[in-house]
PDB file of C-alpha atoms and ligand atoms in Angstrom:
ATOM      1  CA  UNK M   1     103.737  76.961  45.850  1.00 80.00           C
ATOM      2  CA  UNK M   2     104.928  74.765  48.693  1.00 84.00           C
ATOM      3  CA  UNK M   3     103.721  71.173  48.557  1.00 84.00           C
ATOM      4  CA  UNK M   4     103.507  69.370  51.870  1.00 92.00           C
ATOM      5  CA  UNK M   5     102.964  65.651  51.816  1.00 90.00           C
ATOM      6  CA  UNK M   6     101.994  63.599  54.812  1.00 91.00           C
ATOM      7  CA  UNK M   7     100.960  59.957  54.838  1.00 89.00           C
ATOM      8  CA  UNK M   8      97.373  59.110  55.699  1.00 86.00           C
ATOM      9  CA  UNK M   9      96.411  56.224  57.883  1.00 86.00           C
ATOM     10  CA  UNK M  10      93.488  55.265  55.675  1.00 85.00           C
ATOM     11  CA  UNK M  11      93.305  51.826  54.060  1.00 84.00           C
ATOM     12  CA  UNK M  12      95.231  51.669  50.774  1.00 82.00           C
ATOM     13  CA  UNK M  13      92.941  51.518  47.715  1.00 77.00           C
ATOM     14  CA  UNK M  14      94.275  48.175  46.517  1.00 77.00           C
ATOM     15  CA  UNK M  15      96.925  45.579  47.094  1.00 76.00           C
ATOM     16  CA  UNK M  16      97.901  43.398  49.941  1.00 94.00           C
ATOM     17  CA  UNK M  17     100.296  43.357  52.864  1.00 98.00           C
ATOM     18  CA  UNK M  18     102.776  40.557  53.488  1.00 98.00           C
ATOM     19  CA  UNK M  19     104.117  39.793  56.949  1.00 98.00           C
ATOM     20  CA  UNK M  20     107.399  37.920  57.359  1.00 98.00           C
ATOM     21  CA  UNK M  21     107.855  36.550  60.867  1.00 98.00           C
ATOM     22  CA  UNK M  22     110.750  34.861  62.633  1.00 98.00           C
ATOM     23  CA  UNK M  23     110.098  31.505  64.348  1.00 98.00           C
ATOM     24  CA  UNK M  24     113.048  32.156  66.674  1.00 97.00           C
ATOM     25  CA  UNK M  25     111.490  33.707  69.802  1.00 97.00           C
ATOM     26  CA  UNK M  26     108.110  32.605  68.400  1.00 98.00           C
ATOM     27  CA  UNK M  27     106.414  33.538  71.650  1.00 97.00           C
ATOM     28  CA  UNK M  28     107.234  37.180  70.810  1.00 98.00           C
ATOM     29  CA  UNK M  29     106.648  36.882  67.051  1.00 98.00           C
ATOM     30  CA  UNK M  30     103.148  35.452  67.664  1.00 98.00           C
ATOM     31  CA  UNK M  31     102.292  38.641  69.576  1.00 98.00           C
ATOM     32  CA  UNK M  32     103.748  40.808  66.816  1.00 98.00           C
ATOM     33  CA  UNK M  33     101.736  39.016  64.120  1.00 98.00           C
ATOM     34  CA  UNK M  34      98.574  39.299  66.244  1.00 98.00           C
ATOM     35  CA  UNK M  35      99.261  43.013  66.817  1.00 98.00           C
ATOM     36  CA  UNK M  36      99.835  43.536  63.088  1.00 98.00           C
ATOM     37  CA  UNK M  37      96.552  41.836  62.131  1.00 98.00           C
ATOM     38  CA  UNK M  38      94.639  43.766  64.800  1.00 98.00           C
ATOM     39  CA  UNK M  39      96.090  47.034  63.515  1.00 97.00           C
ATOM     40  CA  UNK M  40      94.989  46.155  59.973  1.00 96.00           C
ATOM     41  CA  UNK M  41      91.425  45.707  61.236  1.00 96.00           C
ATOM     42  CA  UNK M  42      91.636  48.941  63.232  1.00 96.00           C
ATOM     43  CA  UNK M  43      92.696  50.803  60.078  1.00 95.00           C
ATOM     44  CA  UNK M  44      89.816  49.373  58.061  1.00 94.00           C
ATOM     45  CA  UNK M  45      91.736  46.661  56.222  1.00 95.00           C
ATOM     46  CA  UNK M  46      90.810  42.998  56.044  1.00 95.00           C
ATOM     47  CA  UNK M  47      93.327  41.039  58.153  1.00 96.00           C
ATOM     48  CA  UNK M  48      92.401  37.886  56.226  1.00 96.00           C
ATOM     49  CA  UNK M  49      93.877  39.484  53.092  1.00 96.00           C
ATOM     50  CA  UNK M  50      97.391  39.455  54.582  1.00 97.00           C
ATOM     51  CA  UNK M  51      99.826  36.672  53.781  1.00 98.00           C
ATOM     52  CA  UNK M  52     102.031  35.592  56.699  1.00 98.00           C
ATOM     53  CA  UNK M  53     105.316  33.831  55.943  1.00 98.00           C
ATOM     54  CA  UNK M  54     107.322  32.207  58.754  1.00 98.00           C
ATOM     55  CA  UNK M  55     111.106  31.888  58.508  1.00 98.00           C
ATOM     56  CA  UNK M  56     113.622  30.234  60.886  1.00 98.00           C
ATOM     57  CA  UNK M  57     115.111  33.417  62.365  1.00 98.00           C
ATOM     58  CA  UNK M  58     115.427  37.165  61.889  1.00 98.00           C
ATOM     59  CA  UNK M  59     118.578  36.624  59.844  1.00 98.00           C
ATOM     60  CA  UNK M  60     116.467  34.915  57.152  1.00 98.00           C
ATOM     61  CA  UNK M  61     113.785  37.627  57.035  1.00 98.00           C
ATOM     62  CA  UNK M  62     115.371  39.874  54.352  1.00 98.00           C
ATOM     63  CA  UNK M  63     115.720  37.096  51.766  1.00 98.00           C
ATOM     64  CA  UNK M  64     112.052  36.160  51.947  1.00 98.00           C
ATOM     65  CA  UNK M  65     110.986  39.802  52.232  1.00 98.00           C
ATOM     66  CA  UNK M  66     112.819  40.493  48.987  1.00 98.00           C
ATOM     67  CA  UNK M  67     111.121  37.596  47.172  1.00 98.00           C
ATOM     68  CA  UNK M  68     107.731  38.833  48.372  1.00 98.00           C
ATOM     69  CA  UNK M  69     108.461  42.447  47.433  1.00 98.00           C
ATOM     70  CA  UNK M  70     109.636  41.386  43.965  1.00 98.00           C
ATOM     71  CA  UNK M  71     106.484  39.328  43.372  1.00 97.00           C
ATOM     72  CA  UNK M  72     104.524  42.501  42.649  1.00 96.00           C
ATOM     73  CA  UNK M  73     101.638  41.153  44.731  1.00 96.00           C
ATOM     74  CA  UNK M  74     102.190  43.292  47.813  1.00 97.00           C
ATOM     75  CA  UNK M  75     102.062  47.000  48.478  1.00 97.00           C
ATOM     76  CA  UNK M  76     104.239  46.613  51.566  1.00 98.00           C
ATOM     77  CA  UNK M  77     106.122  43.951  53.474  1.00 98.00           C
ATOM     78  CA  UNK M  78     106.285  44.038  57.284  1.00 98.00           C
ATOM     79  CA  UNK M  79     109.213  42.215  58.866  1.00 99.00           C
ATOM     80  CA  UNK M  80     108.550  40.918  62.384  1.00 99.00           C
ATOM     81  CA  UNK M  81     110.818  39.232  64.902  1.00 98.00           C
ATOM     82  CA  UNK M  82     112.880  39.690  68.036  1.00 97.00           C
ATOM     83  CA  UNK M  83     116.619  39.589  68.519  1.00 97.00           C
ATOM     84  CA  UNK M  84     117.469  39.497  72.198  1.00 95.00           C
ATOM     85  CA  UNK M  85     120.911  40.338  73.562  1.00 92.00           C
ATOM     86  CA  UNK M  86     122.115  37.785  76.035  1.00 80.00           C
ATOM     87  CA  UNK M  87     120.478  34.911  74.186  1.00 68.00           C
ATOM     88  CA  UNK M  88     123.420  34.696  71.845  1.00 70.00           C
ATOM     89  CA  UNK M  89     126.948  35.974  71.476  1.00 76.00           C
ATOM     90  CA  UNK M  90     126.162  36.765  67.841  1.00 85.00           C
ATOM     91  CA  UNK M  91     123.337  39.178  68.723  1.00 90.00           C
ATOM     92  CA  UNK M  92     124.996  42.063  66.926  1.00 92.00           C
ATOM     93  CA  UNK M  93     125.461  40.065  63.713  1.00 94.00           C
ATOM     94  CA  UNK M  94     121.874  38.801  63.612  1.00 96.00           C
ATOM     95  CA  UNK M  95     120.408  42.203  64.530  1.00 96.00           C
ATOM     96  CA  UNK M  96     122.767  44.127  62.237  1.00 96.00           C
ATOM     97  CA  UNK M  97     122.251  41.921  59.201  1.00 97.00           C
ATOM     98  CA  UNK M  98     118.488  41.850  59.709  1.00 98.00           C
ATOM     99  CA  UNK M  99     118.341  45.658  59.876  1.00 98.00           C
ATOM    100  CA  UNK M 100     120.649  46.169  56.882  1.00 98.00           C
ATOM    101  CA  UNK M 101     118.867  43.497  54.891  1.00 98.00           C
ATOM    102  CA  UNK M 102     115.401  44.912  55.493  1.00 98.00           C
ATOM    103  CA  UNK M 103     116.582  48.403  54.497  1.00 98.00           C
ATOM    104  CA  UNK M 104     118.180  47.018  51.332  1.00 98.00           C
ATOM    105  CA  UNK M 105     114.998  45.212  50.285  1.00 98.00           C
ATOM    106  CA  UNK M 106     113.010  48.428  50.442  1.00 98.00           C
ATOM    107  CA  UNK M 107     115.625  50.422  48.543  1.00 98.00           C
ATOM    108  CA  UNK M 108     116.223  47.727  45.918  1.00 98.00           C
ATOM    109  CA  UNK M 109     112.566  46.985  45.174  1.00 98.00           C
ATOM    110  CA  UNK M 110     110.827  50.288  45.900  1.00 98.00           C
ATOM    111  CA  UNK M 111     108.272  48.385  47.968  1.00 98.00           C
ATOM    112  CA  UNK M 112     107.982  49.756  51.516  1.00 98.00           C
ATOM    113  CA  UNK M 113     109.660  47.135  53.684  1.00 98.00           C
ATOM    114  CA  UNK M 114     109.125  47.834  57.337  1.00 98.00           C
ATOM    115  CA  UNK M 115     111.484  47.001  60.199  1.00 98.00           C
ATOM    116  CA  UNK M 116     109.280  45.513  62.885  1.00 98.00           C
ATOM    117  CA  UNK M 117     112.069  43.441  64.382  1.00 98.00           C
ATOM    118  CA  UNK M 118     112.541  44.141  68.074  1.00 98.00           C
ATOM    119  CA  UNK M 119     116.142  44.415  69.226  1.00 97.00           C
ATOM    120  CA  UNK M 120     116.113  44.146  73.005  1.00 96.00           C
ATOM    121  CA  UNK M 121     118.486  43.709  75.901  1.00 94.00           C
ATOM    122  CA  UNK M 122     116.251  41.201  77.662  1.00 94.00           C
ATOM    123  CA  UNK M 123     113.175  39.054  77.182  1.00 94.00           C
ATOM    124  CA  UNK M 124     111.275  41.411  79.487  1.00 96.00           C
ATOM    125  CA  UNK M 125     112.099  44.381  77.258  1.00 96.00           C
ATOM    126  CA  UNK M 126     110.996  42.415  74.196  1.00 97.00           C
ATOM    127  CA  UNK M 127     107.665  41.558  75.872  1.00 97.00           C
ATOM    128  CA  UNK M 128     107.145  45.253  76.658  1.00 98.00           C
ATOM    129  CA  UNK M 129     107.437  46.029  72.933  1.00 98.00           C
ATOM    130  CA  UNK M 130     105.293  43.122  71.795  1.00 98.00           C
ATOM    131  CA  UNK M 131     101.999  44.253  73.264  1.00 97.00           C
ATOM    132  CA  UNK M 132     103.263  45.200  76.713  1.00 95.00           C
ATOM    133  CA  UNK M 133     103.764  48.624  78.199  1.00 95.00           C
ATOM    134  CA  UNK M 134     105.617  50.076  75.209  1.00 95.00           C
ATOM    135  CA  UNK M 135     103.040  49.083  72.583  1.00 97.00           C
ATOM    136  CA  UNK M 136     103.260  46.471  69.886  1.00 98.00           C
ATOM    137  CA  UNK M 137     105.998  46.644  67.242  1.00 98.00           C
ATOM    138  CA  UNK M 138     103.829  44.553  64.894  1.00 98.00           C
ATOM    139  CA  UNK M 139     100.990  47.064  65.058  1.00 98.00           C
ATOM    140  CA  UNK M 140     103.464  49.915  64.585  1.00 98.00           C
ATOM    141  CA  UNK M 141     104.904  48.129  61.541  1.00 98.00           C
ATOM    142  CA  UNK M 142     101.476  47.966  59.878  1.00 98.00           C
ATOM    143  CA  UNK M 143     100.793  51.640  60.659  1.00 97.00           C
ATOM    144  CA  UNK M 144     104.194  52.554  59.154  1.00 98.00           C
ATOM    145  CA  UNK M 145     103.462  50.411  56.078  1.00 98.00           C
ATOM    146  CA  UNK M 146     100.116  52.132  55.496  1.00 97.00           C
ATOM    147  CA  UNK M 147     101.694  55.550  55.997  1.00 97.00           C
ATOM    148  CA  UNK M 148     104.521  54.764  53.554  1.00 97.00           C
ATOM    149  CA  UNK M 149     102.091  53.457  50.904  1.00 96.00           C
ATOM    150  CA  UNK M 150     100.230  56.751  51.197  1.00 95.00           C
ATOM    151  CA  UNK M 151     103.381  58.932  51.154  1.00 96.00           C
ATOM    152  CA  UNK M 152     104.863  57.144  48.133  1.00 96.00           C
ATOM    153  CA  UNK M 153     101.548  57.332  46.249  1.00 94.00           C
ATOM    154  CA  UNK M 154     101.393  61.074  46.820  1.00 93.00           C
ATOM    155  CA  UNK M 155     105.060  61.589  45.927  1.00 94.00           C
ATOM    156  CA  UNK M 156     104.526  59.620  42.703  1.00 93.00           C
ATOM    157  CA  UNK M 157     101.557  61.733  41.670  1.00 89.00           C
ATOM    158  CA  UNK M 158     103.405  64.936  42.565  1.00 86.00           C
ATOM    159  CA  UNK M 159     106.367  63.912  40.381  1.00 84.00           C
ATOM    160  CA  UNK M 160     104.025  62.833  37.574  1.00 85.00           C
ATOM    161  CA  UNK M 161     102.350  66.270  37.682  1.00 78.00           C
ATOM    162  CA  UNK M 162     105.672  68.111  37.614  1.00 77.00           C
ATOM    163  CA  UNK M 163     106.709  66.088  34.538  1.00 76.00           C
ATOM    164  CA  UNK M 164     103.603  67.443  32.829  1.00 72.00           C
ATOM    165  CA  UNK M 165     101.368  65.693  30.326  1.00 68.00           C
ATOM    166  CA  UNK M 166     102.843  62.893  28.218  1.00 60.00           C
ATOM    167  CA  UNK M 167     103.563  63.961  24.658  1.00 55.00           C
TER     168      UNK M 167
HETATM  169  N1  LIG D 201     117.222  34.820  65.530  1.00 64.16           N
HETATM  170  C1  LIG D 201     116.317  35.697  65.996  1.00 64.16           C
HETATM  171  O1  LIG D 201     115.345  36.018  65.313  1.00 64.16           O
HETATM  172  N2  LIG D 201     116.457  36.223  67.253  1.00 64.16           N
HETATM  173  C2  LIG D 201     117.524  35.916  68.046  1.00 64.16           C
HETATM  174  O2  LIG D 201     117.588  36.446  69.196  1.00 64.16           O
HETATM  175  C3  LIG D 201     118.473  34.994  67.562  1.00 64.16           C
HETATM  176  N3  LIG D 201     119.575  34.594  68.407  1.00 64.16           N
HETATM  177  O3  LIG D 201     119.583  34.950  69.586  1.00 64.16           O
HETATM  178  O4  LIG D 201     120.474  33.923  67.959  1.00 64.16           O
HETATM  179  C4  LIG D 201     118.298  34.443  66.268  1.00 64.16           C
HETATM  180  N4  LIG D 201     119.190  33.561  65.772  1.00 64.16           N
HETATM  181  C5  LIG D 201     118.930  32.753  64.626  1.00 64.16           C
HETATM  182  C6  LIG D 201     119.269  33.450  63.323  1.00 64.16           C
HETATM  183  O5  LIG D 201     118.303  34.429  63.023  1.00 64.16           O
HETATM  184  C7  LIG D 201     119.297  32.465  62.148  1.00 64.16           C
HETATM  185  O6  LIG D 201     118.047  31.853  62.011  1.00 64.16           O
HETATM  186  C8  LIG D 201     120.366  31.368  62.305  1.00 64.16           C
HETATM  187  O7  LIG D 201     121.628  31.925  62.579  1.00 64.16           O
HETATM  188  C9  LIG D 201     120.470  30.543  61.004  1.00 64.16           C
HETATM  189  O8  LIG D 201     120.904  31.352  59.923  1.00 64.16           O
END
């Protein structure tokens, strides 16, 4: 029979979330962290249970995200920051390495590691995505984390069932 799995947006049964936030463009990151904590409350989680770790810039996020994911303490790690084109001629390197690094952390550790780093053409566009007219990337990161925790939990129990009872 066909099995269809879809993540639920209900609070995970146990475990904590970690947020890693970039101090570069802190004005934006503050809004992302606030949006993430508000989303936790909205989804029935205790925002006070989250650990927030600040790093110098988005480039440094993957290293700390990996350490947090490897600690075994967190069910998901949400990476939050903003890389804005025009602020630097190395935009593409910072944005590219941050994106690759975050993806690698998730794949290497198996802990959902969520890309909540805004890549924007202008400060105005970043503001729009940090609680402005396009929503809040921090809140979306928490919703994605909760969904991934749920999907992976269901996939794990599906694979355990198909392996049958332990002999
Ligand atoms: N870091 C960001 O998070 N956003 C940026 O827009 C940015 N710009 O424009 O340069 C940025 N640079 C800093 C970078 O992340 C590192 O902290 C720095 O290069 C030291 O490794």
